[in-house]
Structure formats: C-alpha cells, structure tokens
mmCIF file with all atom_site columns, C-alpha atoms in Angstrom:
data_model
loop_
_atom_site.group_PDB
_atom_site.id
_atom_site.type_symbol
_atom_site.label_atom_id
_atom_site.label_alt_id
_atom_site.label_comp_id
_atom_site.label_asym_id
_atom_site.label_entity_id
_atom_site.label_seq_id
_atom_site.pdbx_PDB_ins_code
_atom_site.Cartn_x
_atom_site.Cartn_y
_atom_site.Cartn_z
_atom_site.occupancy
_atom_site.B_iso_or_equiv
_atom_site.pdbx_formal_charge
_atom_site.auth_seq_id
_atom_site.auth_comp_id
_atom_site.auth_asym_id
_atom_site.auth_atom_id
_atom_site.pdbx_PDB_model_num
ATOM 1   C CA . MET A 1 1   ? 130.643 105.045 91.242  1.00 42.00 ? 1   MET A CA 1
ATOM 2   C CA . ALA A 1 2   ? 128.767 107.771 92.971  1.00 50.00 ? 2   ALA A CA 1
ATOM 3   C CA . ILE A 1 3   ? 124.979 107.477 93.008  1.00 61.00 ? 3   ILE A CA 1
ATOM 4   C CA . ASP A 1 4   ? 123.217 109.948 90.730  1.00 92.00 ? 4   ASP A CA 1
ATOM 5   C CA . ALA A 1 5   ? 120.648 111.349 93.192  1.00 94.00 ? 5   ALA A CA 1
ATOM 6   C CA . LYS A 1 6   ? 118.448 113.042 90.457  1.00 95.00 ? 6   LYS A CA 1
ATOM 7   C CA . GLN A 1 7   ? 118.246 109.817 88.480  1.00 95.00 ? 7   GLN A CA 1
ATOM 8   C CA . ILE A 1 8   ? 117.290 107.873 91.639  1.00 96.00 ? 8   ILE A CA 1
ATOM 9   C CA . ILE A 1 9   ? 114.507 110.398 92.377  1.00 97.00 ? 9   ILE A CA 1
ATOM 10  C CA . ALA A 1 10  ? 113.176 110.348 88.878  1.00 96.00 ? 10  ALA A CA 1
ATOM 11  C CA . LYS A 1 11  ? 113.104 106.473 88.712  1.00 96.00 ? 11  LYS A CA 1
ATOM 12  C CA . ARG A 1 12  ? 111.091 106.341 91.916  1.00 97.00 ? 12  ARG A CA 1
ATOM 13  C CA . VAL A 1 13  ? 108.724 109.043 90.908  1.00 97.00 ? 13  VAL A CA 1
ATOM 14  C CA . ALA A 1 14  ? 107.888 107.189 87.705  1.00 96.00 ? 14  ALA A CA 1
ATOM 15  C CA . LYS A 1 15  ? 106.567 104.336 89.922  1.00 96.00 ? 15  LYS A CA 1
ATOM 16  C CA . GLU A 1 16  ? 103.868 106.546 91.134  1.00 96.00 ? 16  GLU A CA 1
ATOM 17  C CA . LEU A 1 17  ? 102.458 107.011 87.562  1.00 96.00 ? 17  LEU A CA 1
ATOM 18  C CA . HIS A 1 18  ? 99.724  104.899 86.088  1.00 95.00 ? 18  HIS A CA 1
ATOM 19  C CA . ASP A 1 19  ? 98.605  103.783 82.512  1.00 96.00 ? 19  ASP A CA 1
ATOM 20  C CA . GLY A 1 20  ? 96.443  106.405 80.950  1.00 95.00 ? 20  GLY A CA 1
ATOM 21  C CA . ASP A 1 21  ? 97.483  109.178 83.270  1.00 96.00 ? 21  ASP A CA 1
ATOM 22  C CA . VAL A 1 22  ? 97.814  112.921 82.130  1.00 97.00 ? 22  VAL A CA 1
ATOM 23  C CA . ILE A 1 23  ? 100.907 114.245 83.872  1.00 96.00 ? 23  ILE A CA 1
ATOM 24  C CA . ASN A 1 24  ? 102.528 117.624 84.036  1.00 95.00 ? 24  ASN A CA 1
ATOM 25  C CA . LEU A 1 25  ? 106.321 117.649 84.842  1.00 91.00 ? 25  LEU A CA 1
ATOM 26  C CA . GLY A 1 26  ? 107.904 120.738 86.205  1.00 89.00 ? 26  GLY A CA 1
ATOM 27  C CA . ILE A 1 27  ? 111.165 122.085 84.807  1.00 85.00 ? 27  ILE A CA 1
ATOM 28  C CA . GLY A 1 28  ? 114.595 120.704 85.806  1.00 86.00 ? 28  GLY A CA 1
ATOM 29  C CA . LEU A 1 29  ? 114.607 117.379 87.777  1.00 91.00 ? 29  LEU A CA 1
ATOM 30  C CA . PRO A 1 30  ? 111.009 116.338 87.109  1.00 92.00 ? 30  PRO A CA 1
ATOM 31  C CA . THR A 1 31  ? 111.590 116.232 83.361  1.00 88.00 ? 31  THR A CA 1
ATOM 32  C CA . LEU A 1 32  ? 113.883 113.216 84.013  1.00 90.00 ? 32  LEU A CA 1
ATOM 33  C CA . VAL A 1 33  ? 110.825 111.150 85.176  1.00 92.00 ? 33  VAL A CA 1
ATOM 34  C CA . ALA A 1 34  ? 109.837 110.767 81.422  1.00 89.00 ? 34  ALA A CA 1
ATOM 35  C CA . ASN A 1 35  ? 112.918 108.667 80.958  1.00 88.00 ? 35  ASN A CA 1
ATOM 36  C CA . TYR A 1 36  ? 111.694 105.974 83.373  1.00 92.00 ? 36  TYR A CA 1
ATOM 37  C CA . ILE A 1 37  ? 108.113 105.234 82.149  1.00 90.00 ? 37  ILE A CA 1
ATOM 38  C CA . PRO A 1 38  ? 107.863 101.493 81.808  1.00 88.00 ? 38  PRO A CA 1
ATOM 39  C CA . GLU A 1 39  ? 107.570 100.202 78.224  1.00 88.00 ? 39  GLU A CA 1
ATOM 40  C CA . GLY A 1 40  ? 104.026 99.688  77.252  1.00 90.00 ? 40  GLY A CA 1
ATOM 41  C CA . MET A 1 41  ? 102.614 102.337 79.613  1.00 92.00 ? 41  MET A CA 1
ATOM 42  C CA . ASP A 1 42  ? 100.689 105.074 78.152  1.00 92.00 ? 42  ASP A CA 1
ATOM 43  C CA . VAL A 1 43  ? 101.185 108.406 79.919  1.00 95.00 ? 43  VAL A CA 1
ATOM 44  C CA . THR A 1 44  ? 100.399 111.606 78.268  1.00 95.00 ? 44  THR A CA 1
ATOM 45  C CA . PHE A 1 45  ? 102.562 114.614 79.435  1.00 94.00 ? 45  PHE A CA 1
ATOM 46  C CA . GLN A 1 46  ? 100.904 118.060 79.439  1.00 93.00 ? 46  GLN A CA 1
ATOM 47  C CA . SER A 1 47  ? 103.012 121.309 79.173  1.00 90.00 ? 47  SER A CA 1
ATOM 48  C CA . GLU A 1 48  ? 101.224 124.379 80.568  1.00 88.00 ? 48  GLU A CA 1
ATOM 49  C CA . ASN A 1 49  ? 102.562 126.511 77.658  1.00 89.00 ? 49  ASN A CA 1
ATOM 50  C CA . GLY A 1 50  ? 100.093 124.740 75.513  1.00 92.00 ? 50  GLY A CA 1
ATOM 51  C CA . PHE A 1 51  ? 100.266 121.126 74.352  1.00 91.00 ? 51  PHE A CA 1
ATOM 52  C CA . LEU A 1 52  ? 99.626  117.591 75.174  1.00 95.00 ? 52  LEU A CA 1
ATOM 53  C CA . GLY A 1 53  ? 101.795 114.745 74.090  1.00 93.00 ? 53  GLY A CA 1
ATOM 54  C CA . LEU A 1 54  ? 105.177 116.202 75.189  1.00 88.00 ? 54  LEU A CA 1
ATOM 55  C CA . GLY A 1 55  ? 108.000 113.938 74.009  1.00 82.00 ? 55  GLY A CA 1
ATOM 56  C CA . PRO A 1 56  ? 111.632 113.711 74.853  1.00 77.00 ? 56  PRO A CA 1
ATOM 57  C CA . ALA A 1 57  ? 114.438 116.186 73.951  1.00 77.00 ? 57  ALA A CA 1
ATOM 58  C CA . PRO A 1 58  ? 114.858 115.843 70.125  1.00 84.00 ? 58  PRO A CA 1
ATOM 59  C CA . GLU A 1 59  ? 118.162 115.102 68.351  1.00 85.00 ? 59  GLU A CA 1
ATOM 60  C CA . VAL A 1 60  ? 117.512 118.287 66.267  1.00 88.00 ? 60  VAL A CA 1
ATOM 61  C CA . ALA A 1 61  ? 116.107 121.123 68.342  1.00 87.00 ? 61  ALA A CA 1
ATOM 62  C CA . ASP A 1 62  ? 113.106 123.083 66.926  1.00 87.00 ? 62  ASP A CA 1
ATOM 63  C CA . PRO A 1 63  ? 113.450 126.631 68.415  1.00 87.00 ? 63  PRO A CA 1
ATOM 64  C CA . GLU A 1 64  ? 109.634 126.911 68.227  1.00 86.00 ? 64  GLU A CA 1
ATOM 65  C CA . LEU A 1 65  ? 108.852 123.822 70.112  1.00 90.00 ? 65  LEU A CA 1
ATOM 66  C CA . VAL A 1 66  ? 109.847 124.174 73.860  1.00 88.00 ? 66  VAL A CA 1
ATOM 67  C CA . ASN A 1 67  ? 108.339 123.068 77.122  1.00 85.00 ? 67  ASN A CA 1
ATOM 68  C CA . ALA A 1 68  ? 107.315 125.628 79.819  1.00 82.00 ? 68  ALA A CA 1
ATOM 69  C CA . GLY A 1 69  ? 110.806 125.879 80.995  1.00 78.00 ? 69  GLY A CA 1
ATOM 70  C CA . GLY A 1 70  ? 112.012 126.949 77.549  1.00 82.00 ? 70  GLY A CA 1
ATOM 71  C CA . GLN A 1 71  ? 113.849 123.599 76.935  1.00 84.00 ? 71  GLN A CA 1
ATOM 72  C CA . SER A 1 72  ? 113.653 122.023 73.447  1.00 87.00 ? 72  SER A CA 1
ATOM 73  C CA . VAL A 1 73  ? 111.269 119.047 73.297  1.00 88.00 ? 73  VAL A CA 1
ATOM 74  C CA . SER A 1 74  ? 109.452 116.868 70.747  1.00 89.00 ? 74  SER A CA 1
ATOM 75  C CA . ILE A 1 75  ? 105.770 116.002 70.286  1.00 91.00 ? 75  ILE A CA 1
ATOM 76  C CA . LYS A 1 76  ? 104.531 112.514 70.088  1.00 90.00 ? 76  LYS A CA 1
ATOM 77  C CA . GLN A 1 77  ? 102.178 111.281 67.378  1.00 90.00 ? 77  GLN A CA 1
ATOM 78  C CA . GLY A 1 78  ? 98.539  112.276 68.451  1.00 91.00 ? 78  GLY A CA 1
ATOM 79  C CA . GLY A 1 79  ? 99.796  115.213 70.443  1.00 94.00 ? 79  GLY A CA 1
ATOM 80  C CA . CYS A 1 80  ? 98.091  118.600 70.073  1.00 95.00 ? 80  CYS A CA 1
ATOM 81  C CA . PHE A 1 81  ? 98.703  122.374 70.602  1.00 95.00 ? 81  PHE A CA 1
ATOM 82  C CA . PHE A 1 82  ? 96.309  124.886 72.178  1.00 95.00 ? 82  PHE A CA 1
ATOM 83  C CA . ASP A 1 83  ? 96.211  128.365 73.703  1.00 94.00 ? 83  ASP A CA 1
ATOM 84  C CA . SER A 1 84  ? 96.983  129.297 77.213  1.00 90.00 ? 84  SER A CA 1
ATOM 85  C CA . ALA A 1 85  ? 93.319  129.544 78.183  1.00 94.00 ? 85  ALA A CA 1
ATOM 86  C CA . THR A 1 86  ? 92.715  125.920 77.167  1.00 95.00 ? 86  THR A CA 1
ATOM 87  C CA . SER A 1 87  ? 95.876  124.828 78.761  1.00 94.00 ? 87  SER A CA 1
ATOM 88  C CA . PHE A 1 88  ? 94.962  126.322 82.063  1.00 94.00 ? 88  PHE A CA 1
ATOM 89  C CA . GLY A 1 89  ? 91.484  125.117 81.728  1.00 95.00 ? 89  GLY A CA 1
ATOM 90  C CA . ILE A 1 90  ? 92.846  121.583 81.623  1.00 95.00 ? 90  ILE A CA 1
ATOM 91  C CA . ILE A 1 91  ? 94.702  122.306 84.800  1.00 95.00 ? 91  ILE A CA 1
ATOM 92  C CA . ARG A 1 92  ? 92.073  124.069 86.706  1.00 95.00 ? 92  ARG A CA 1
ATOM 93  C CA . GLY A 1 93  ? 89.398  121.782 85.437  1.00 95.00 ? 93  GLY A CA 1
ATOM 94  C CA . GLY A 1 94  ? 91.023  118.796 87.258  1.00 95.00 ? 94  GLY A CA 1
ATOM 95  C CA . HIS A 1 95  ? 92.004  116.907 84.141  1.00 96.00 ? 95  HIS A CA 1
ATOM 96  C CA . VAL A 1 96  ? 95.700  116.527 85.130  1.00 97.00 ? 96  VAL A CA 1
ATOM 97  C CA . ASP A 1 97  ? 96.132  113.359 87.211  1.00 97.00 ? 97  ASP A CA 1
ATOM 98  C CA . ALA A 1 98  ? 99.338  114.425 88.804  1.00 97.00 ? 98  ALA A CA 1
ATOM 99  C CA . THR A 1 99  ? 102.010 117.134 88.680  1.00 97.00 ? 99  THR A CA 1
ATOM 100 C CA . VAL A 1 100 ? 105.613 116.523 89.554  1.00 96.00 ? 100 VAL A CA 1
ATOM 101 C CA . LEU A 1 101 ? 107.462 119.763 90.748  1.00 95.00 ? 101 LEU A CA 1
ATOM 102 C CA . GLY A 1 102 ? 110.721 120.728 92.198  1.00 94.00 ? 102 GLY A CA 1
ATOM 103 C CA . ALA A 1 103 ? 110.934 122.624 95.575  1.00 95.00 ? 103 ALA A CA 1
ATOM 104 C CA . LEU A 1 104 ? 113.026 124.891 97.439  1.00 95.00 ? 104 LEU A CA 1
ATOM 105 C CA . GLN A 1 105 ? 111.185 124.096 100.637 1.00 97.00 ? 105 GLN A CA 1
ATOM 106 C CA . VAL A 1 106 ? 108.317 121.913 101.821 1.00 98.00 ? 106 VAL A CA 1
ATOM 107 C CA . ASP A 1 107 ? 106.851 121.935 105.282 1.00 97.00 ? 107 ASP A CA 1
ATOM 108 C CA . GLU A 1 108 ? 105.288 119.347 107.678 1.00 97.00 ? 108 GLU A CA 1
ATOM 109 C CA . LYS A 1 109 ? 101.785 120.459 106.550 1.00 97.00 ? 109 LYS A CA 1
ATOM 110 C CA . GLY A 1 110 ? 102.459 120.086 102.756 1.00 97.00 ? 110 GLY A CA 1
ATOM 111 C CA . SER A 1 111 ? 102.959 123.761 102.066 1.00 97.00 ? 111 SER A CA 1
ATOM 112 C CA . LEU A 1 112 ? 105.261 124.488 99.149  1.00 96.00 ? 112 LEU A CA 1
ATOM 113 C CA . ALA A 1 113 ? 107.905 127.138 98.325  1.00 95.00 ? 113 ALA A CA 1
ATOM 114 C CA . ASN A 1 114 ? 109.370 126.733 94.924  1.00 90.00 ? 114 ASN A CA 1
ATOM 115 C CA . TRP A 1 115 ? 109.509 129.970 93.003  1.00 87.00 ? 115 TRP A CA 1
ATOM 116 C CA . LYS A 1 116 ? 111.432 132.750 94.778  1.00 81.00 ? 116 LYS A CA 1
ATOM 117 C CA . ILE A 1 117 ? 114.308 133.375 96.980  1.00 82.00 ? 117 ILE A CA 1
ATOM 118 C CA . PRO A 1 118 ? 114.123 136.985 98.133  1.00 81.00 ? 118 PRO A CA 1
ATOM 119 C CA . GLY A 1 119 ? 116.805 139.151 96.602  1.00 81.00 ? 119 GLY A CA 1
ATOM 120 C CA . LYS A 1 120 ? 117.404 136.782 93.665  1.00 81.00 ? 120 LYS A CA 1
ATOM 121 C CA . MET A 1 121 ? 116.128 137.290 90.100  1.00 73.00 ? 121 MET A CA 1
ATOM 122 C CA . VAL A 1 122 ? 113.435 134.808 88.979  1.00 70.00 ? 122 VAL A CA 1
ATOM 123 C CA . PRO A 1 123 ? 111.629 134.622 85.630  1.00 65.00 ? 123 PRO A CA 1
ATOM 124 C CA . GLY A 1 124 ? 108.314 134.124 87.477  1.00 64.00 ? 124 GLY A CA 1
ATOM 125 C CA . MET A 1 125 ? 106.348 131.311 89.224  1.00 63.00 ? 125 MET A CA 1
ATOM 126 C CA . GLY A 1 126 ? 104.984 129.955 85.913  1.00 71.00 ? 126 GLY A CA 1
ATOM 127 C CA . GLY A 1 127 ? 102.035 127.654 86.214  1.00 84.00 ? 127 GLY A CA 1
ATOM 128 C CA . ALA A 1 128 ? 103.061 126.082 89.489  1.00 89.00 ? 128 ALA A CA 1
ATOM 129 C CA . MET A 1 129 ? 100.333 128.014 91.529  1.00 90.00 ? 129 MET A CA 1
ATOM 130 C CA . ASP A 1 130 ? 97.604  126.556 89.259  1.00 93.00 ? 130 ASP A CA 1
ATOM 131 C CA . LEU A 1 131 ? 99.163  123.116 89.150  1.00 94.00 ? 131 LEU A CA 1
ATOM 132 C CA . VAL A 1 132 ? 99.328  122.507 92.808  1.00 95.00 ? 132 VAL A CA 1
ATOM 133 C CA . VAL A 1 133 ? 95.665  123.295 93.259  1.00 94.00 ? 133 VAL A CA 1
ATOM 134 C CA . GLY A 1 134 ? 94.290  121.905 90.008  1.00 95.00 ? 134 GLY A CA 1
ATOM 135 C CA . ALA A 1 135 ? 96.192  118.586 89.659  1.00 96.00 ? 135 ALA A CA 1
ATOM 136 C CA . ASN A 1 136 ? 94.654  115.591 91.431  1.00 96.00 ? 136 ASN A CA 1
ATOM 137 C CA . GLN A 1 137 ? 97.984  114.683 93.009  1.00 97.00 ? 137 GLN A CA 1
ATOM 138 C CA . VAL A 1 138 ? 101.093 116.915 93.815  1.00 98.00 ? 138 VAL A CA 1
ATOM 139 C CA . ILE A 1 139 ? 104.348 115.045 93.966  1.00 98.00 ? 139 ILE A CA 1
ATOM 140 C CA . ILE A 1 140 ? 107.598 117.002 94.921  1.00 98.00 ? 140 ILE A CA 1
ATOM 141 C CA . ALA A 1 141 ? 110.766 115.662 93.404  1.00 97.00 ? 141 ALA A CA 1
ATOM 142 C CA . MET A 1 142 ? 113.842 117.247 95.028  1.00 97.00 ? 142 MET A CA 1
ATOM 143 C CA . LYS A 1 143 ? 117.211 116.506 96.605  1.00 97.00 ? 143 LYS A CA 1
ATOM 144 C CA . HIS A 1 144 ? 116.636 115.907 100.275 1.00 98.00 ? 144 HIS A CA 1
ATOM 145 C CA . THR A 1 145 ? 119.008 118.839 101.433 1.00 97.00 ? 145 THR A CA 1
ATOM 146 C CA . GLN A 1 146 ? 120.455 121.983 100.002 1.00 94.00 ? 146 GLN A CA 1
ATOM 147 C CA . LYS A 1 147 ? 124.296 122.004 100.669 1.00 92.00 ? 147 LYS A CA 1
ATOM 148 C CA . GLY A 1 148 ? 123.422 120.019 103.810 1.00 93.00 ? 148 GLY A CA 1
ATOM 149 C CA . ALA A 1 149 ? 120.557 122.149 105.088 1.00 96.00 ? 149 ALA A CA 1
ATOM 150 C CA . PRO A 1 150 ? 117.153 120.559 105.403 1.00 98.00 ? 150 PRO A CA 1
ATOM 151 C CA . LYS A 1 151 ? 114.547 121.373 102.770 1.00 98.00 ? 151 LYS A CA 1
ATOM 152 C CA . ILE A 1 152 ? 111.675 119.593 104.566 1.00 98.00 ? 152 ILE A CA 1
ATOM 153 C CA . LEU A 1 153 ? 110.959 122.028 107.412 1.00 98.00 ? 153 LEU A CA 1
ATOM 154 C CA . LYS A 1 154 ? 108.435 122.497 110.303 1.00 98.00 ? 154 LYS A CA 1
ATOM 155 C CA . GLN A 1 155 ? 107.440 125.651 108.423 1.00 97.00 ? 155 GLN A CA 1
ATOM 156 C CA . CYS A 1 156 ? 108.572 127.235 105.109 1.00 97.00 ? 156 CYS A CA 1
ATOM 157 C CA . SER A 1 157 ? 110.549 130.343 105.414 1.00 96.00 ? 157 SER A CA 1
ATOM 158 C CA . LEU A 1 158 ? 110.541 131.349 101.727 1.00 95.00 ? 158 LEU A CA 1
ATOM 159 C CA . PRO A 1 159 ? 107.484 132.859 99.859  1.00 92.00 ? 159 PRO A CA 1
ATOM 160 C CA . LEU A 1 160 ? 104.896 130.200 99.366  1.00 94.00 ? 160 LEU A CA 1
ATOM 161 C CA . THR A 1 161 ? 103.678 128.794 96.083  1.00 93.00 ? 161 THR A CA 1
ATOM 162 C CA . ALA A 1 162 ? 100.804 127.129 97.869  1.00 94.00 ? 162 ALA A CA 1
ATOM 163 C CA . ARG A 1 163 ? 99.660  126.191 101.303 1.00 96.00 ? 163 ARG A CA 1
ATOM 164 C CA . GLU A 1 164 ? 99.005  122.465 102.260 1.00 97.00 ? 164 GLU A CA 1
ATOM 165 C CA . GLN A 1 165 ? 98.691  120.974 98.848  1.00 97.00 ? 165 GLN A CA 1
ATOM 166 C CA . VAL A 1 166 ? 101.589 118.612 98.566  1.00 98.00 ? 166 VAL A CA 1
ATOM 167 C CA . ASP A 1 167 ? 100.729 114.844 98.735  1.00 98.00 ? 167 ASP A CA 1
ATOM 168 C CA . LEU A 1 168 ? 104.045 113.203 98.386  1.00 98.00 ? 168 LEU A CA 1
ATOM 169 C CA . ILE A 1 169 ? 107.645 114.112 98.697  1.00 98.00 ? 169 ILE A CA 1
ATOM 170 C CA . ILE A 1 170 ? 110.205 111.958 96.941  1.00 98.00 ? 170 ILE A CA 1
ATOM 171 C CA . THR A 1 171 ? 113.939 112.408 97.450  1.00 98.00 ? 171 THR A CA 1
ATOM 172 C CA . GLU A 1 172 ? 117.043 110.437 97.131  1.00 97.00 ? 172 GLU A CA 1
ATOM 173 C CA . MET A 1 173 ? 116.733 109.442 100.743 1.00 97.00 ? 173 MET A CA 1
ATOM 174 C CA . ALA A 1 174 ? 113.138 108.860 101.135 1.00 98.00 ? 174 ALA A CA 1
ATOM 175 C CA . VAL A 1 175 ? 109.455 108.721 100.073 1.00 98.00 ? 175 VAL A CA 1
ATOM 176 C CA . ILE A 1 176 ? 107.426 110.784 102.491 1.00 98.00 ? 176 ILE A CA 1
ATOM 177 C CA . GLU A 1 177 ? 103.646 111.041 102.485 1.00 98.00 ? 177 GLU A CA 1
ATOM 178 C CA . VAL A 1 178 ? 101.957 114.187 103.653 1.00 98.00 ? 178 VAL A CA 1
ATOM 179 C CA . THR A 1 179 ? 98.982  113.253 105.963 1.00 97.00 ? 179 THR A CA 1
ATOM 180 C CA . LYS A 1 180 ? 96.708  115.196 108.295 1.00 96.00 ? 180 LYS A CA 1
ATOM 181 C CA . GLU A 1 181 ? 98.691  113.654 111.143 1.00 96.00 ? 181 GLU A CA 1
ATOM 182 C CA . GLY A 1 182 ? 102.077 114.758 109.655 1.00 97.00 ? 182 GLY A CA 1
ATOM 183 C CA . LEU A 1 183 ? 104.832 113.443 107.571 1.00 98.00 ? 183 LEU A CA 1
ATOM 184 C CA . VAL A 1 184 ? 104.886 109.732 107.386 1.00 98.00 ? 184 VAL A CA 1
ATOM 185 C CA . LEU A 1 185 ? 108.142 107.999 106.213 1.00 98.00 ? 185 LEU A CA 1
ATOM 186 C CA . ARG A 1 186 ? 107.105 105.412 103.630 1.00 98.00 ? 186 ARG A CA 1
ATOM 187 C CA . GLU A 1 187 ? 110.229 104.345 102.004 1.00 98.00 ? 187 GLU A CA 1
ATOM 188 C CA . LEU A 1 188 ? 113.975 104.576 102.387 1.00 98.00 ? 188 LEU A CA 1
ATOM 189 C CA . GLY A 1 189 ? 116.371 105.336 99.645  1.00 97.00 ? 189 GLY A CA 1
ATOM 190 C CA . PRO A 1 190 ? 119.260 103.157 98.592  1.00 94.00 ? 190 PRO A CA 1
ATOM 191 C CA . GLU A 1 191 ? 121.810 104.320 101.271 1.00 91.00 ? 191 GLU A CA 1
ATOM 192 C CA . ALA A 1 192 ? 119.324 105.876 103.762 1.00 97.00 ? 192 ALA A CA 1
ATOM 193 C CA . THR A 1 193 ? 118.425 104.758 107.329 1.00 97.00 ? 193 THR A CA 1
ATOM 194 C CA . VAL A 1 194 ? 115.603 106.035 109.421 1.00 98.00 ? 194 VAL A CA 1
ATOM 195 C CA . GLU A 1 195 ? 118.076 107.866 111.491 1.00 98.00 ? 195 GLU A CA 1
ATOM 196 C CA . SER A 1 196 ? 119.871 109.663 108.522 1.00 98.00 ? 196 SER A CA 1
ATOM 197 C CA . VAL A 1 197 ? 116.580 110.730 107.007 1.00 98.00 ? 197 VAL A CA 1
ATOM 198 C CA . GLN A 1 198 ? 115.393 112.150 110.334 1.00 98.00 ? 198 GLN A CA 1
ATOM 199 C CA . ALA A 1 199 ? 118.783 114.016 110.796 1.00 98.00 ? 199 ALA A CA 1
ATOM 200 C CA . ALA A 1 200 ? 118.466 115.493 107.413 1.00 98.00 ? 200 ALA A CA 1
ATOM 201 C CA . THR A 1 201 ? 114.842 116.641 107.934 1.00 98.00 ? 201 THR A CA 1
ATOM 202 C CA . GLU A 1 202 ? 113.769 119.442 110.179 1.00 98.00 ? 202 GLU A CA 1
ATOM 203 C CA . ALA A 1 203 ? 110.177 118.302 110.585 1.00 98.00 ? 203 ALA A CA 1
ATOM 204 C CA . LYS A 1 204 ? 109.507 115.498 112.906 1.00 97.00 ? 204 LYS A CA 1
ATOM 205 C CA . LEU A 1 205 ? 108.735 112.319 110.847 1.00 98.00 ? 205 LEU A CA 1
ATOM 206 C CA . ILE A 1 206 ? 106.115 109.659 111.666 1.00 98.00 ? 206 ILE A CA 1
ATOM 207 C CA . ILE A 1 207 ? 107.828 106.230 111.618 1.00 98.00 ? 207 ILE A CA 1
ATOM 208 C CA . PRO A 1 208 ? 105.455 103.412 110.789 1.00 97.00 ? 208 PRO A CA 1
ATOM 209 C CA . GLU A 1 209 ? 106.279 99.695  111.714 1.00 96.00 ? 209 GLU A CA 1
ATOM 210 C CA . LYS A 1 210 ? 106.897 98.758  108.215 1.00 96.00 ? 210 LYS A CA 1
ATOM 211 C CA . ILE A 1 211 ? 108.954 100.897 105.840 1.00 97.00 ? 211 ILE A CA 1
ATOM 212 C CA . GLY A 1 212 ? 109.805 99.995  102.358 1.00 97.00 ? 212 GLY A CA 1
ATOM 213 C CA . ARG A 1 213 ? 113.003 100.502 100.310 1.00 97.00 ? 213 ARG A CA 1
ATOM 214 C CA . PHE A 1 214 ? 113.605 101.710 96.759  1.00 96.00 ? 214 PHE A CA 1
ATOM 215 C CA . GLU A 1 215 ? 116.591 101.743 94.563  1.00 89.00 ? 215 GLU A CA 1
#
C-alpha cells in the first residue's frame, strides 16, 4: 500500500503540540493534524475568522459554521465566537502557541512563501502574515517537493508571506529545524535517507551526529 504522505506529515506534526496549547491550523494539509491529537490531550484550535474550540468536520454541515478556508467544521463544548478584531488581537497578542501552515516555498533562513504564484488567481493571503509573526512557534507542514522540484530552497523565488519566521519544517521525508546556523536535519521520514533528503532539498542541510526517525 502506498504511503499517504499527507497523513504521515499530519501525524508527525501532532507530536509537536502540548497539553493546553492554543493552536491555529492553516487550510488544507494542516487541518489533518487535528485527527492525530492523542486521547486525553487538551488542545484548543483557533480559527482566525473568529472562534476558539474548532472541532472536526461535522456529519451534517452548517453553512454558517466554516473555518478560515471556508470548510465546514464543528465547534466543541466551551468554544466561543468573536469578531475579527478580537481574533487578530489573540494572534497579534502572542496568545497562539503555534500555527501550522502549508507552504509553496521555504528558504534556508526560514522565510516563507505560501500565498501567491504570480499569474494565478488567489483568494488572498488570509491571516498567514499575522500568524507567522504573532504565533509563538511557526511549523510548516508540506510535501517535500512539488512534482519533484525542491520546495526547501536557498532563497524563495515566490512573493514572501514573511521573512525569517519559520521555526520547524515537517515533510514526509524529514523534520528540519531552522536555526541561525542554517537548516538542521533532526529526523528522517519512514522511507528517507540523509542522502535522499539532501537530494530533494536545494538548501544545504546541517547533518548532526544523531538523527531520529518518525513513522
């Protein structure tokens, strides 16, 4: 059976979260992270369109209850709604422990491009520009390459969402930490080797003596 890269990434990202955290999940792949929160762990999901206590996709969709990406969601008991000013006050005030976002490109200094490909229509950058500077940790969850082309580059070529704000990159091939010295390979994915990760990465990786592995 082929490995589902998105599920592998979401499962590994969930291990970065902690009991009591307030977490913002970006649209697409990052929303899968909610499926892997360990039983008994209390994590509150924030959606920048105005609520805390985001729940999973409901069996019966309420057209007026959607996340920031317009996907139908539910709200957990104890959740609450508020206006955009309050929502972005939570983000800008440093009350979000981590944001998990997808990316088109990330570079060796932690700069992020995730909102626009020139010439293609986009709905807008949403709350990402606020999240990457307001959240205490920025985790990028993405497939390692795009049709074989590296997405982790020496320098982003697409319009930036933010400069030097990414803390951690998690793909199906690796967990990579952004440090002042460069990109450090911390863990390998189920089928990855140091050589295969470097070959799929334009930026030069720092290879420590001990590297973990995730499934």
